[in-house]
Coordinates of C-alpha atoms in Angstrom, one line a residue:
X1 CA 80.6 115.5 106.9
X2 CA 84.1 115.9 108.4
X3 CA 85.6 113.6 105.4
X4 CA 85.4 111.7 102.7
X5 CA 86.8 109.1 100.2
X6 CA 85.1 106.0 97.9
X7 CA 85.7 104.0 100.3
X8 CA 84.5 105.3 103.5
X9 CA 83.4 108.0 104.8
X10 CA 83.6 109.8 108.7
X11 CA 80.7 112.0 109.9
X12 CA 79.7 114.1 112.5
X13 CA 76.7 113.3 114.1
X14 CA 75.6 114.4 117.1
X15 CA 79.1 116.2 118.1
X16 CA 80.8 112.8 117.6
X17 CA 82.9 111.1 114.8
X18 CA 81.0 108.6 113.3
X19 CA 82.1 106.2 110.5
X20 CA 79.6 105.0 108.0
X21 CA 79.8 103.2 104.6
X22 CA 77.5 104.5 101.4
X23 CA 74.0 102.2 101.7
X24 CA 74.4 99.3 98.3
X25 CA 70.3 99.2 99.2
X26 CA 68.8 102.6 99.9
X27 CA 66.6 102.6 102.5
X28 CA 67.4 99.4 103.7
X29 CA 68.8 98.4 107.3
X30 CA 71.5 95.3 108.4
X31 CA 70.8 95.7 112.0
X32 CA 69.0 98.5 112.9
X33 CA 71.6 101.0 112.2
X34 CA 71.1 104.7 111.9
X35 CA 70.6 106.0 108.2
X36 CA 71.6 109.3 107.0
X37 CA 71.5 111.3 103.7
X38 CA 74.2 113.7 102.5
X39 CA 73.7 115.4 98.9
X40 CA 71.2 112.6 97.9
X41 CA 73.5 109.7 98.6
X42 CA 72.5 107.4 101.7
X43 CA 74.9 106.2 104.5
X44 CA 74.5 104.0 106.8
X45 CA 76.3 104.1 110.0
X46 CA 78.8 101.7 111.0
X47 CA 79.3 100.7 114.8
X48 CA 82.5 99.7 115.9
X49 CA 80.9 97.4 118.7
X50 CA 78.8 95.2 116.6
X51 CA 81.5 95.4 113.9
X52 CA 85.6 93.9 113.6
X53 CA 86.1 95.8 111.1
X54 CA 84.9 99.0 111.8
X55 CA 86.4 99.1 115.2
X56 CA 90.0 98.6 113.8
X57 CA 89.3 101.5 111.8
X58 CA 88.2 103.6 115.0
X59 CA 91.7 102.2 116.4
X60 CA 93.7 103.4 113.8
X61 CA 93.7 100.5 111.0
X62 CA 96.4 101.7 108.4
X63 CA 96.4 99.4 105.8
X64 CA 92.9 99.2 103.7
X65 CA 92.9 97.5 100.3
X66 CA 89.2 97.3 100.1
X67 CA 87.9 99.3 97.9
X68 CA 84.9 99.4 95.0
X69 CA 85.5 96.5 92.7
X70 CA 87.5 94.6 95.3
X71 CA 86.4 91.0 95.4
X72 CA 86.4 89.5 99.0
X73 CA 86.1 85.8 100.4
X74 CA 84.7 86.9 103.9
X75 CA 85.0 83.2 106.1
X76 CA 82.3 83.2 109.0
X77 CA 79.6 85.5 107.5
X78 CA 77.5 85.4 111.1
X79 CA 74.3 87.4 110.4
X80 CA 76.3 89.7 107.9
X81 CA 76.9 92.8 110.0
X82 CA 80.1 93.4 108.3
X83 CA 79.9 91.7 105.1
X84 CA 76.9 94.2 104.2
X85 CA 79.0 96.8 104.9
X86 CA 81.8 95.6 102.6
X87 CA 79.5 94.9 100.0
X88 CA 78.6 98.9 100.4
X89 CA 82.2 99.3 100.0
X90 CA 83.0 96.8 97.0
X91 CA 79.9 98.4 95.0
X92 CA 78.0 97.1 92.2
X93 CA 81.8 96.1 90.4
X94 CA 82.7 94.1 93.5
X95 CA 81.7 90.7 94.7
X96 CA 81.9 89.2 98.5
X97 CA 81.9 85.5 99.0
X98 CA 80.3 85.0 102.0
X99 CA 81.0 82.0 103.8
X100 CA 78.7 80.5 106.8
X101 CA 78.5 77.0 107.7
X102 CA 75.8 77.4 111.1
X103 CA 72.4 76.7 109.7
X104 CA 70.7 79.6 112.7
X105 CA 72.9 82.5 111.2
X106 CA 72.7 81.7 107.5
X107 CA 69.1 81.6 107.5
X108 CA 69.4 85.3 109.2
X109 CA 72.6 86.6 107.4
X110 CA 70.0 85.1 103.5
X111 CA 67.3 87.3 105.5
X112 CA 69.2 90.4 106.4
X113 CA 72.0 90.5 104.0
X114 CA 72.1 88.1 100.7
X115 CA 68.6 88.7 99.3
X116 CA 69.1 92.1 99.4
X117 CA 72.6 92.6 98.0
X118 CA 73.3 91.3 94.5
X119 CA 77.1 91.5 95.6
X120 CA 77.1 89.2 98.4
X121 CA 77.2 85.7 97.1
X122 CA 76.4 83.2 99.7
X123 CA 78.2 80.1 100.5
X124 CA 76.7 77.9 103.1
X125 CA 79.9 75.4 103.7
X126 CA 82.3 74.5 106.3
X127 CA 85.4 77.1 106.0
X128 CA 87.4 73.8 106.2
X129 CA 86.6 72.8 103.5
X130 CA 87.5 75.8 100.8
X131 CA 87.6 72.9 98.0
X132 CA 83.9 72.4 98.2
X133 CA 82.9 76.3 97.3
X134 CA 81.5 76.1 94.1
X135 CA 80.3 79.7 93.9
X136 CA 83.9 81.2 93.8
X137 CA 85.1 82.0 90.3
X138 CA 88.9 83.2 90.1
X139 CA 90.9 84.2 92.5
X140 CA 90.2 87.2 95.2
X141 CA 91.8 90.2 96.6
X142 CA 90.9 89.7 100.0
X143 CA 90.1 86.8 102.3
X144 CA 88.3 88.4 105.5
X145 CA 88.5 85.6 108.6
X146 CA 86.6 85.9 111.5
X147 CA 86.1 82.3 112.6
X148 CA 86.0 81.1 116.4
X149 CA 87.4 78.0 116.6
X150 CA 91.0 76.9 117.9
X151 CA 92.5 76.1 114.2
X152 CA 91.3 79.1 112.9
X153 CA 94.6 80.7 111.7
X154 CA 95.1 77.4 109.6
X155 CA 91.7 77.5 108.7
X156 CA 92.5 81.3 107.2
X157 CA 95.9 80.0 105.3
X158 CA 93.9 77.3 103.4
X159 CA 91.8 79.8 102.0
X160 CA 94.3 81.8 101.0
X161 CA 96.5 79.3 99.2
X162 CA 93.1 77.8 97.2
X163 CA 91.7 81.5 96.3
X164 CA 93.8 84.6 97.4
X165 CA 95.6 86.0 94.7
X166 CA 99.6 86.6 94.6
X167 CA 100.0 89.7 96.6
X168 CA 96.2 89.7 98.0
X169 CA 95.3 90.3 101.6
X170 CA 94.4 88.8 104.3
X171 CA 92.5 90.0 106.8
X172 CA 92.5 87.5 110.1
X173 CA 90.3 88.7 113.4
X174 CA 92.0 86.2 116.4
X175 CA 89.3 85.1 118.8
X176 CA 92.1 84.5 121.6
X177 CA 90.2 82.7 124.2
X178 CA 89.3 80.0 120.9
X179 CA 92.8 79.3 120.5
X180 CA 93.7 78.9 124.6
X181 CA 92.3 80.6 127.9
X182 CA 94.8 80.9 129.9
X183 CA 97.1 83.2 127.7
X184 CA 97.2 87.0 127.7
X185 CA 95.5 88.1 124.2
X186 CA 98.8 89.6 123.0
X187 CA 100.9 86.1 123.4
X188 CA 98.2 84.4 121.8
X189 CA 98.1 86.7 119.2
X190 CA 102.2 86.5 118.5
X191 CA 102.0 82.7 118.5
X192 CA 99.3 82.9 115.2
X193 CA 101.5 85.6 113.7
X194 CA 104.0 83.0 113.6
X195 CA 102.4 80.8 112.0
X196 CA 101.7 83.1 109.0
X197 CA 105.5 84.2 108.5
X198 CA 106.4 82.0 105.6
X199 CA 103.6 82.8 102.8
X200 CA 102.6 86.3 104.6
X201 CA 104.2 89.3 104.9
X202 CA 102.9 91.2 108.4
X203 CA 101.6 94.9 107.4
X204 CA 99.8 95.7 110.4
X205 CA 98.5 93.9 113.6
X206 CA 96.4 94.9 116.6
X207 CA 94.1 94.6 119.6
X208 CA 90.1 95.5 119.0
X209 CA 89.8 97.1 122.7
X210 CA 87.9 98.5 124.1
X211 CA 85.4 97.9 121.0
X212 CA 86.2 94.0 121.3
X213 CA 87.5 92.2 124.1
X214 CA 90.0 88.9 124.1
X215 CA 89.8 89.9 120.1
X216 CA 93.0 91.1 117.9
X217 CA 93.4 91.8 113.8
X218 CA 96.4 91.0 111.7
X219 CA 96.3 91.6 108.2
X220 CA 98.8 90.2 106.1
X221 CA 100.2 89.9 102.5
X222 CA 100.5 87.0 100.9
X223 CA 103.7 85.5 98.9
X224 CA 105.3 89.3 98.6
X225 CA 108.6 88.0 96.8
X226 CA 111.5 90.5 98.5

């Protein structure tokens, strides 16, 4: 174990760095990632090329205000690769709101992830629609986007404004080729930053290569009074 923090953790395995988050379900698998056990506790590796999230933290991801307790309102829950790794993160204190709308990838994602994970809350909705979550009860720390679709940045402030808290985070993966094809990923990305500048302050922002191609990660923090 090279090091360690509540949060996260880094091993080495095999002569390489390898991040991996403490398992919420011992002994139980997302997507057929490797499991390993240190001092009786169980981690389960996290792979930055089936992951966002993970492979911004391989980049060099700075700001990280997900923690255990944190409660999260993750938009485009997929098959829960990285929301079951947040919920390992966020503990038994913490909650993540999981948001899917495609019927094929909720069913998996209830499979996989939800009826395992007393902490993941599933909401099968539209994102566009944040007024129609019932589940949600007060406001979160964190709203996690990762939605493919060419409004997606305004998809991501609507959220916000309905259930991030005064000085939450946001957490917004740009799927560049959603929003136009014939831009370079980094103008693409600059053109949704803009769009965040008057309710967001911009803490960090970033490509995902070589993890993630034509993908980028701004996080964000919303109304900071200066």
């Amino acid at each position: 174990m090279e090091s360690e923090d509540s949060d996260y953790i880094w091993l080495r395995l095999d002569g390489q760095k390898r991040l991996a988050t403490e398992n919420y379900v011992e002994g139980n698998t997302v997507y057929g990632e490797k499991l390993y056990k240190k001092s009786k506790i169980e981690f389960r590796v996290w792979d930055p090329f089936r992951s966002k999230l993970a492979a911004a933290l391989y980049i060099g991801l700075d700001v990280f205000p997900i923690t255990r307790g944190t409660k999260v309102l993750y938009l485009g829950a997929s098959t829960g690769t990285t929301v079951s790794h947040i919920s390992d993160i966020v503990g038994h204190n913490g909650v993540v709101f999981a948001v899917e709308h495609a019927s094929r990838v909720a069913r998996d994602f209830l499979d996989r992830v939800a009826s395992f994970r007393k902490n993941v809350i599933p909401i099968l909705q539209d994102a566009r629609h944040p007024k129609q979550y019932f589940s949600i009860y007060g406001k979160v720390d964190v709203v996690y986007s990762d939605i493919a679709q060419p409004d997606q940045t305004e998809i991501a402030i609507e959220n916000c404004h309905t259930f991030l808290k005064e000085g939450g985070y946001l957490f917004l993966v740009i799927k560049t080729r959603s929003i136009d094809v014939t831009l370079p990923p980094k103008i693409v990305i600059q053109g949704e930053i803009k769009k965040l500048k008057t309710d967001f302050e911009i803490k960090q922002e970033m490509t995902l290569e070589p993890y993630d191609k034509d993908h980028g990660l701004v996080i964000a923090r919303y109304h900071v009074k200066v």
